[in-house]
Tab-separated table of C-alpha atoms in Angstrom:
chain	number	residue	atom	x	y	z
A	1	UNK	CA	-68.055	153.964	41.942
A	2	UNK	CA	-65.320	151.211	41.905
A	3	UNK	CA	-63.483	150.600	44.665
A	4	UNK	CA	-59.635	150.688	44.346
A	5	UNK	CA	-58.360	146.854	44.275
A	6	UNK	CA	-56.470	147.034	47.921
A	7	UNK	CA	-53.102	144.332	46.830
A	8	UNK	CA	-51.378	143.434	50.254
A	9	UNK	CA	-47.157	143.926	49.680
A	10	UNK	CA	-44.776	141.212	50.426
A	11	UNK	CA	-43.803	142.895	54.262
A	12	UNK	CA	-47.269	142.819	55.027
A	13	UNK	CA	-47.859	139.458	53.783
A	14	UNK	CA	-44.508	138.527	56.183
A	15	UNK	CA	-46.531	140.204	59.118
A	16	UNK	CA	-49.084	138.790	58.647
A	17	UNK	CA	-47.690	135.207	58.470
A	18	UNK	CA	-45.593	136.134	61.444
A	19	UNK	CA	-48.957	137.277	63.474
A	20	UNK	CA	-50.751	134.191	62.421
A	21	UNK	CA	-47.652	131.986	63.593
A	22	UNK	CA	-47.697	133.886	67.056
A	23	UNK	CA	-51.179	133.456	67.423
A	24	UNK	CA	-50.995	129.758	67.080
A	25	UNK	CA	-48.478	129.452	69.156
A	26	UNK	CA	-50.604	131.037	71.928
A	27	UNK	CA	-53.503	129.336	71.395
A	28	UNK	CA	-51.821	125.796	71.411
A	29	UNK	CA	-50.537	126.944	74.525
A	30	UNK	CA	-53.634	127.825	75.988
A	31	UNK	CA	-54.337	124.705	74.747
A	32	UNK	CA	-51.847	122.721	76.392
A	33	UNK	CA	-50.692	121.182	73.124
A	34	UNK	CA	-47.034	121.728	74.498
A	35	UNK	CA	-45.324	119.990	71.155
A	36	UNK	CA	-46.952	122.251	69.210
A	37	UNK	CA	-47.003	125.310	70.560
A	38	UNK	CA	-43.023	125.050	70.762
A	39	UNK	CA	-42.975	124.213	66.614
A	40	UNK	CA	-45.229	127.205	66.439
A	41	UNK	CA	-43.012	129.728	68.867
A	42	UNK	CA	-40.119	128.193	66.928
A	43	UNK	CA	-41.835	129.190	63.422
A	44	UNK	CA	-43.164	132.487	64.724
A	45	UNK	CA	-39.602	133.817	66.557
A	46	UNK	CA	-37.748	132.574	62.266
A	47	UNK	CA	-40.334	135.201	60.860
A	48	UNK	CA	-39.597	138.050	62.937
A	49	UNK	CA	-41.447	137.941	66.216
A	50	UNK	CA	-39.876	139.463	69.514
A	51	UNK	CA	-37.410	136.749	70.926
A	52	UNK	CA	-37.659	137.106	74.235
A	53	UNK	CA	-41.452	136.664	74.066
A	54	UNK	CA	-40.825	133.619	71.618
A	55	UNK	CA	-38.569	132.394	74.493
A	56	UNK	CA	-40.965	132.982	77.099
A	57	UNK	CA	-43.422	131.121	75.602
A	58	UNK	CA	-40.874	127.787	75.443
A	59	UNK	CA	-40.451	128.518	78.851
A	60	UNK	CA	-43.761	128.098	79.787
A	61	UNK	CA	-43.822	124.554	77.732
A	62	UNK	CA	-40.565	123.349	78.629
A	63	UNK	CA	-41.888	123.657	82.368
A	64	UNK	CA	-44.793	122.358	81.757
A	65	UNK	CA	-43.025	119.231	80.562
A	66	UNK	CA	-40.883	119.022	83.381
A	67	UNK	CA	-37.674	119.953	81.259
A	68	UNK	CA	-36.460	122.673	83.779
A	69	UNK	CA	-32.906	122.497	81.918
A	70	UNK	CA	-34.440	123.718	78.417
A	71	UNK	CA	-36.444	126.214	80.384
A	72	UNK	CA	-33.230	127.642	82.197
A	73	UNK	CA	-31.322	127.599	78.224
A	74	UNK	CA	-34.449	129.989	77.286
A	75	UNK	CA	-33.504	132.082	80.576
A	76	UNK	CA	-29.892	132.783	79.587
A	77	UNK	CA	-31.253	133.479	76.070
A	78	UNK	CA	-33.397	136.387	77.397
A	79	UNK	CA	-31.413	137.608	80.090
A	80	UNK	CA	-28.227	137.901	77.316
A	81	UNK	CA	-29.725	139.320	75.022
A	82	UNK	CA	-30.206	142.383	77.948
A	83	UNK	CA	-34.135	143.678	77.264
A	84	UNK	CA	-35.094	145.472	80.499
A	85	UNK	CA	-37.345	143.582	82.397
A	86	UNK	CA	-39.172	144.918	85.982
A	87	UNK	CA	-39.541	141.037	86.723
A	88	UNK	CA	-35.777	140.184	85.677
A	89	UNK	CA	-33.234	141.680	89.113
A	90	UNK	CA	-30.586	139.042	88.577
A	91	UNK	CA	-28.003	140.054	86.402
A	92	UNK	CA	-26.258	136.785	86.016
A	93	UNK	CA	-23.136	137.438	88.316
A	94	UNK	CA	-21.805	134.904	91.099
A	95	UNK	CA	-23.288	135.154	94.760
A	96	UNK	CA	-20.370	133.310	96.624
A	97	UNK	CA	-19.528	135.223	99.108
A	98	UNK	CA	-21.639	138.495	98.330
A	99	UNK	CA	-24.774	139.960	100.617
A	100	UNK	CA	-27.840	138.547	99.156
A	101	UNK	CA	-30.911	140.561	98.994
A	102	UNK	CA	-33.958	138.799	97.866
A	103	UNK	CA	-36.892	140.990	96.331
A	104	UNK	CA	-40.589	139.611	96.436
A	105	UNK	CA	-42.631	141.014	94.135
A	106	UNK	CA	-44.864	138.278	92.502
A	107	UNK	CA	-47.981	136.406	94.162
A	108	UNK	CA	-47.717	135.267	98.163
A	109	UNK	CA	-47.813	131.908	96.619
A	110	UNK	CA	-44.445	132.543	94.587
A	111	UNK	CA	-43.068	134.060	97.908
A	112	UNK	CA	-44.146	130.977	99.961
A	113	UNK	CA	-42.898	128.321	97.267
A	114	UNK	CA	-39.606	129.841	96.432
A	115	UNK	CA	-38.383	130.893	99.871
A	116	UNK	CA	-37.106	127.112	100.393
A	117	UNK	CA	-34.414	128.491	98.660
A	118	UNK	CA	-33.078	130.772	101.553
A	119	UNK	CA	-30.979	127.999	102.765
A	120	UNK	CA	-29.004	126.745	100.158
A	121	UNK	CA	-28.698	130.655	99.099
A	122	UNK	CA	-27.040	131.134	102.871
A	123	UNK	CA	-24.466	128.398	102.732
A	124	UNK	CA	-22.494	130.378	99.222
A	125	UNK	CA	-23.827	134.070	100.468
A	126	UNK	CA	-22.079	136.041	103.790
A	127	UNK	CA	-25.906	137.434	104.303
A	128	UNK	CA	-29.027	136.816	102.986
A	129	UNK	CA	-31.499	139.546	103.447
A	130	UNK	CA	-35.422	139.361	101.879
A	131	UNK	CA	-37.739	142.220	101.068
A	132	UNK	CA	-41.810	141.466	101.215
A	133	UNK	CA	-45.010	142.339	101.765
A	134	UNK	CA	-45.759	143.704	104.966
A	135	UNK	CA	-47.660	140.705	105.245
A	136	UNK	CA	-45.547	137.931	105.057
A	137	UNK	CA	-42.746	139.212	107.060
A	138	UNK	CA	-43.913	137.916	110.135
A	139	UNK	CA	-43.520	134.593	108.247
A	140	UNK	CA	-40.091	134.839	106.771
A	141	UNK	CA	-39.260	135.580	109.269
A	142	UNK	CA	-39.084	131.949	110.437
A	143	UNK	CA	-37.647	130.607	107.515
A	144	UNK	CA	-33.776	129.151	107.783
A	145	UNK	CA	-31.213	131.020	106.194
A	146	UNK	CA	-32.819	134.459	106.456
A	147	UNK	CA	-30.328	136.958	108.226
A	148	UNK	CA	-32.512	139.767	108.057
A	149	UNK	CA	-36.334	140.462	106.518
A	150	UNK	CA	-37.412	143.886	105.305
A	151	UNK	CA	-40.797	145.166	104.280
A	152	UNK	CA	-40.996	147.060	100.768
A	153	UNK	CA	-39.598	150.469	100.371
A	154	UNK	CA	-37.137	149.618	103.555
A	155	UNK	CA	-33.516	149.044	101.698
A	156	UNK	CA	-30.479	147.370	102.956
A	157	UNK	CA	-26.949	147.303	101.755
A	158	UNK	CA	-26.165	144.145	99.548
A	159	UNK	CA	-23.833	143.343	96.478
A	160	UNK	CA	-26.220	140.776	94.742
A	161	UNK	CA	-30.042	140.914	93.622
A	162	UNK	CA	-32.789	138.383	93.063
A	163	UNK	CA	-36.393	138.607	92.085
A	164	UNK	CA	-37.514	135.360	94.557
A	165	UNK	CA	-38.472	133.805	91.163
A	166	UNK	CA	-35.143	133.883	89.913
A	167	UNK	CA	-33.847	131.415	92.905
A	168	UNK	CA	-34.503	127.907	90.888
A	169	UNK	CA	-32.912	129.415	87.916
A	170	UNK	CA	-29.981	130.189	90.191
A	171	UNK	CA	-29.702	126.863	90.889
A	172	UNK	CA	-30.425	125.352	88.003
A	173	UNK	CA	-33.019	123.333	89.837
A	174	UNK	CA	-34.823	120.265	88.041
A	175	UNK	CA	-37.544	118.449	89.267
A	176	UNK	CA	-34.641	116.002	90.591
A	177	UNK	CA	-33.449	118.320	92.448
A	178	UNK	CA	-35.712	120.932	93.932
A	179	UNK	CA	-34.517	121.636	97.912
A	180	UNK	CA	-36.120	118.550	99.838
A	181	UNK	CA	-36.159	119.815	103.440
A	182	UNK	CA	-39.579	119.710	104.625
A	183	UNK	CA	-41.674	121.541	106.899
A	184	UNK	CA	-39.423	124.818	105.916
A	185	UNK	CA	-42.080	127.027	107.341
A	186	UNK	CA	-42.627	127.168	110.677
A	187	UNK	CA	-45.442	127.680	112.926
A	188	UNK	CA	-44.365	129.015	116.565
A	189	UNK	CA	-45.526	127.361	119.513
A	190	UNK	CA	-47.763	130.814	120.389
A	191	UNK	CA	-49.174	130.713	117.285
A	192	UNK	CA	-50.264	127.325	117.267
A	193	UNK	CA	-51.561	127.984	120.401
A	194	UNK	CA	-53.831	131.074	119.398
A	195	UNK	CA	-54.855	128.439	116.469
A	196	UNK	CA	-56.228	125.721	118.799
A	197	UNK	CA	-58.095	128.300	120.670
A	198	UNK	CA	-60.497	128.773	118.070
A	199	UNK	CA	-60.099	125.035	116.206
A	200	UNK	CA	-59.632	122.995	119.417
A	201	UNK	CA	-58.328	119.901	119.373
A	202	UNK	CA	-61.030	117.020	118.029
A	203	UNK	CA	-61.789	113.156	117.377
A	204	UNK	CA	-62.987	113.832	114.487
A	205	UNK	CA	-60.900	114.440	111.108
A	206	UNK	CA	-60.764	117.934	110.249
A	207	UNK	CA	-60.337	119.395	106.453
A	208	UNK	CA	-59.616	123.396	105.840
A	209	UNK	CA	-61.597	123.718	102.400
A	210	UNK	CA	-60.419	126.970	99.943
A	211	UNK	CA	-62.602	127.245	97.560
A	212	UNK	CA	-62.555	131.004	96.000
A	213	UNK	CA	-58.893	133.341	95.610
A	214	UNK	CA	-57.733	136.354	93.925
A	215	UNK	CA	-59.595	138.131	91.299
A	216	UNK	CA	-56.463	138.362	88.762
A	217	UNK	CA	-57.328	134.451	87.704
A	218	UNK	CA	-61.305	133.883	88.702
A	219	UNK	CA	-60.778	130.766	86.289
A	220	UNK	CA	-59.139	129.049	89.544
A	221	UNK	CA	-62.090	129.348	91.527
A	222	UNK	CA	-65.393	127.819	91.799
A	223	UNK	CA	-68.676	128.542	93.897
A	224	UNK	CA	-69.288	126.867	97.032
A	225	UNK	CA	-72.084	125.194	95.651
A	226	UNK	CA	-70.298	123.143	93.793
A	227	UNK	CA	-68.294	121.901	96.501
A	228	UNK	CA	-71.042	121.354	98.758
A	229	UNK	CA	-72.046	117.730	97.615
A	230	UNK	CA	-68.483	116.717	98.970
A	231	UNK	CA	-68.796	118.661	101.653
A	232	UNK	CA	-72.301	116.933	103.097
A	233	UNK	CA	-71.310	113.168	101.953
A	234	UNK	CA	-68.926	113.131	104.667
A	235	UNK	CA	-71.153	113.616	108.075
A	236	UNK	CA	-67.507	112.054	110.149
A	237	UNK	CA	-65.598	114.894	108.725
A	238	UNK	CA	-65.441	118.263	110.476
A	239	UNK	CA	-65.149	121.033	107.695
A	240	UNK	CA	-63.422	124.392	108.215
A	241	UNK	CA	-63.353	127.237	105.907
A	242	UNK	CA	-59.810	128.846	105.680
A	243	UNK	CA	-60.820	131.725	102.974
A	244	UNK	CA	-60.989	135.162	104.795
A	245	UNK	CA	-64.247	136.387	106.372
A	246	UNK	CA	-65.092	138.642	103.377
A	247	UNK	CA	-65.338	135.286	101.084
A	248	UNK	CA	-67.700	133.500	103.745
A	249	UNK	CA	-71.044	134.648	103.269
A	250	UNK	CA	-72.017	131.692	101.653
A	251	UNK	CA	-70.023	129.390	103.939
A	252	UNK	CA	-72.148	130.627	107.211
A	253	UNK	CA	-75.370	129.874	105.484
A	254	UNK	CA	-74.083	126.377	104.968
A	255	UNK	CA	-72.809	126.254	108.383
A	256	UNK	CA	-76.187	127.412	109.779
A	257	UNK	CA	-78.340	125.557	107.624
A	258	UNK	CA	-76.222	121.991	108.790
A	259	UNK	CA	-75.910	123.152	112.233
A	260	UNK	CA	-72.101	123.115	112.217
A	261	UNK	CA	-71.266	126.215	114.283
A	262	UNK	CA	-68.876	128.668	113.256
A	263	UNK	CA	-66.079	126.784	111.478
A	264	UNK	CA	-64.414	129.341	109.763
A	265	UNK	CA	-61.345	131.106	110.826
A	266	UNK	CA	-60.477	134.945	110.704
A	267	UNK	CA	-56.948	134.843	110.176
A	268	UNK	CA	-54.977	138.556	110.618
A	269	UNK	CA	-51.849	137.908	108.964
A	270	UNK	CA	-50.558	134.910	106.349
A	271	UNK	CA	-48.741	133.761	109.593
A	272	UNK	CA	-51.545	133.180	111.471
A	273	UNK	CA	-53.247	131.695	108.278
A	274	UNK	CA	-50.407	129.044	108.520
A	275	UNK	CA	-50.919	128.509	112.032
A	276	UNK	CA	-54.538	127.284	110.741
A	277	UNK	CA	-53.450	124.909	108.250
A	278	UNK	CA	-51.294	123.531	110.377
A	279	UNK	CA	-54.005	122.040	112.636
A	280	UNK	CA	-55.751	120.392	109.565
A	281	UNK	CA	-55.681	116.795	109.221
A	282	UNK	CA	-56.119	117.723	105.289
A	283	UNK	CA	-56.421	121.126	103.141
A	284	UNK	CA	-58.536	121.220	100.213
A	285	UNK	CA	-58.107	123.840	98.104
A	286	UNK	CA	-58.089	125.446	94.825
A	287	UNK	CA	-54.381	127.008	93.385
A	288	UNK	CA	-54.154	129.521	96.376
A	289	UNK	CA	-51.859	131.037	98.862
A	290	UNK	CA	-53.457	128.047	101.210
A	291	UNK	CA	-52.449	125.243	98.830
A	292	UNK	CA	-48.339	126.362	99.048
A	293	UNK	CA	-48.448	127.099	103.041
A	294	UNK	CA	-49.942	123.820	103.568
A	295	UNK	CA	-47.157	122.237	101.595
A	296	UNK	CA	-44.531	124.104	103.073
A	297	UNK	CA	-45.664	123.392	106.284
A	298	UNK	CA	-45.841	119.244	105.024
A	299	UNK	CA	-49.638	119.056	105.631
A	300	UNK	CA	-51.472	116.855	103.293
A	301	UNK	CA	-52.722	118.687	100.788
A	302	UNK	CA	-54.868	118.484	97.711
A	303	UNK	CA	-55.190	120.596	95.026
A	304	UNK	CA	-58.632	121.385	92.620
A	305	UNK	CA	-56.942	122.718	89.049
A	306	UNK	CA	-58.397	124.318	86.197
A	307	UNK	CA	-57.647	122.004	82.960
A	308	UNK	CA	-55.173	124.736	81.854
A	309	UNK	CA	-53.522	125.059	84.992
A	310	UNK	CA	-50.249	127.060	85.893
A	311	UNK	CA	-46.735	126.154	84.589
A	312	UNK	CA	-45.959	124.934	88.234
A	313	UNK	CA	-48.149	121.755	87.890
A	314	UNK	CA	-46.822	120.725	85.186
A	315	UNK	CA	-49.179	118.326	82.584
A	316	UNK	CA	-51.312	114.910	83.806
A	317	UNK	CA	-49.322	114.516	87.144
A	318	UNK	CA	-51.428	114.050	90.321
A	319	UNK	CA	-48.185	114.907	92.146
A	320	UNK	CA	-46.166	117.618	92.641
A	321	UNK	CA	-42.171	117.752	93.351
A	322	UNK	CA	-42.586	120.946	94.573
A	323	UNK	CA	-44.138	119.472	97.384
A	324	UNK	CA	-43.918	115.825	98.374
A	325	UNK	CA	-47.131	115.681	100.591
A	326	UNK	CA	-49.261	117.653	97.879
A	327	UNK	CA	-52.135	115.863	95.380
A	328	UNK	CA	-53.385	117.317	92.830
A	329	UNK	CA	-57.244	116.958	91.391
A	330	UNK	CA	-57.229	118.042	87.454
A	331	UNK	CA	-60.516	119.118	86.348
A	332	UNK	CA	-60.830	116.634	83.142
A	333	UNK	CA	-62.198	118.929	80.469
A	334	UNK	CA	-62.030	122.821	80.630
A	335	UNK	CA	-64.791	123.904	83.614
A	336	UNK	CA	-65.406	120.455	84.185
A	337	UNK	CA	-64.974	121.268	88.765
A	338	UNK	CA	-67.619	118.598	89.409
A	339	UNK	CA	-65.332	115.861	87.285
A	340	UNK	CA	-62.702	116.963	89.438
A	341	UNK	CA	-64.781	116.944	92.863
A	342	UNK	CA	-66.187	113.220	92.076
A	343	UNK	CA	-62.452	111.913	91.807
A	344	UNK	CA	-62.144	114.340	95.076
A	345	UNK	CA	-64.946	112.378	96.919
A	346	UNK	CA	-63.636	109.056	95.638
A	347	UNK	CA	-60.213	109.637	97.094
A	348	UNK	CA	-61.469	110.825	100.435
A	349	UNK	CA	-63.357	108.072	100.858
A	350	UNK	CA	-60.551	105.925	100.697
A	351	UNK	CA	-58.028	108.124	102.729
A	352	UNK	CA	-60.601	108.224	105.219
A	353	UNK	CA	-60.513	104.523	105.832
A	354	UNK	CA	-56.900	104.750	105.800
A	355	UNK	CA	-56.158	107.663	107.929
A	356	UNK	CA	-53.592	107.796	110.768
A	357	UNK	CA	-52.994	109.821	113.778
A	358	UNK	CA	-52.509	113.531	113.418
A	359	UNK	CA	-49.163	113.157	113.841
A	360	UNK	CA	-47.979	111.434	110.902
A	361	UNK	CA	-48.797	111.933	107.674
A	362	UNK	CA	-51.470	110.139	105.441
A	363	UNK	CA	-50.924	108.212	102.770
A	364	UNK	CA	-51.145	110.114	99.510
């Protein structure tokens, strides 16, 4: 029997132009072919496609370029045209002179990086209150311009809202002009002290190595194995694992097999993790809660990324002006760690020859 000819009507051929034009733009994205994938958000949001998603794809690429200023203009498109968003808390109106209260709800690593905002939020706000995770609290709690931290589902009265990822959009930051005051976490004098009871003080230059995080991106992360040629070519450098005891199964058969003791730490709280990187000479470390602490705290700090890393990195730098004393090690095509270890290994090599006291801070 003949099958009915099926003849597609001009609104579905309009879909499916609009689908295709969304789908590019995605992919280029993923990509990181930033020029394009704004022609093809640009094409996709003129045939019908939802606006704000248009616009948060620009955002993505305009940060990725650096442009923070286009990537704000595709904020106030968003937040004007009034979709409800669980992310969005901001609703656009003045802070001078209003209680503040921050709300944390992304990553620790968005908490961490976006809490050097607390003191330029304090000098236009009468009180600046911040709501996180039970466990960074102990941590905010040293941060300047913080009159008072809550845990979630405690509530305090305020007249203004932020998500914590709102704050450079606030401020209309730009890579110019991100806040420059560095360490602005701090590590107290107990803590450091509880620290240096289990890494004592050495002659020898000590690296914290991260080498596995969360389970929401595994792409980040990369087996120990791969790490390990770095980690044996350098006999004068004392290694210390800084993931949590669950991840270090692997680690103590390394440590046992080289004889190297128990260099791993069993931090309780991302406060006492802190405390840790504070008394490396260096962290290594894929994008993880470890990479932002030890730039917040102004501890050298290198960072292993995934080809198609986060917006935050921006394209080809090896720098970061999020954090001034922060390097970053790109893997060169999509997978590629070991690329990204042998530039690793090259740069150590050279940073060991140059390296200074613990007190100051290498050379980059």
């Amino acid at each position: 029997m003949t099958q009915p000819l099926l003849v597609k009507t001009g609104l579905e051929h309009h879909v499916d132009k609009r689908e295709a034009a969304l789908t590019r733009a995605e992919s280029q994205l993923a990509l990181r072919a930033v020029e394009h994938a704004l022609e093809a958000f640009d094409a996709a949001e003129q045939l019908g496609a939802d606006p704000d998603q248009c616009a948060g794809g620009r955002w993505f690429c305009h940060m990725l370029l650096g442009d923070f200023q286009s990537a704000w203009r595709e904020s106030d498109a968003i937040r004007q045209r009034g979709t409800p968003d669980p992310a969005r808390v901001w609703n656009g109106e003045p802070v001078h002179g209003r209680r503040v209260l921050i709300r944390s709800v992304h990553g620790f690593g968005d908490a961490v990086q976006f809490l050097r905002y607390a003191p330029l939020l304090r000098a236009m706000a009468t009180h600046v209150a911040v709501q996180v995770a039970p466990a960074l609290a102990e941590l905010a709690r040293g941060v300047a311009g913080i009159d008072q931290v809550l845990v979630w589902e405690e509530e305090t009265a305020f007249d203004r809202q932020l998500e914590i990822t709102e704050l450079p959009y606030l401020f209309r930051s730009t890579a110019d002009t991100l806040p420059s005051a560095f360490p602005y976490l701090q590590v107290s004098a107990s803590q450091r002290a509880a620290a240096r009871r289990v890494v004592p003080p050495s002659h020898r230059v000590r690296v914290g190595v991260v080498w596995t995080g969360g389970t929401w991106d595994s792409t980040r992360s990369l087996p120990l194995s791969v790490m390990e040629p770095i980690l044996l070519h350098f006999p004068q450098v004392e290694f210390w694992s800084l993931q949590q005891p669950a991840d270090n199964a692997d680690w103590f058969v390394l440590c046992e097999r080289m004889a190297w003791g128990n260099r791993a730490i069993d931090a309780a709280s991302i406060a006492e993790l802190a405390s840790y990187a504070a008394e490396m000479d260096l962290v290594l470390t894929i994008d993880s809660l470890a990479a932002h602490l030890a730039g917040a705290l102004a501890r050298p700090v290198w960072v292993l990324l995934k080809q198609e890393a986060d917006w935050r990195w921006m394209l080809d730098r090896s720098d970061s002006p999020w954090y001034p004393t922060m390097r970053l090690f790109r893997q060169p095509s999509a997978g590629d760690w070991a690329g990204a270890l042998e530039a690793v290994g090259t740069a150590l090599s050279r940073w060991l020859e140059d390296s200074r006291p613990r007190s100051t801070t290498p050379g980059l």
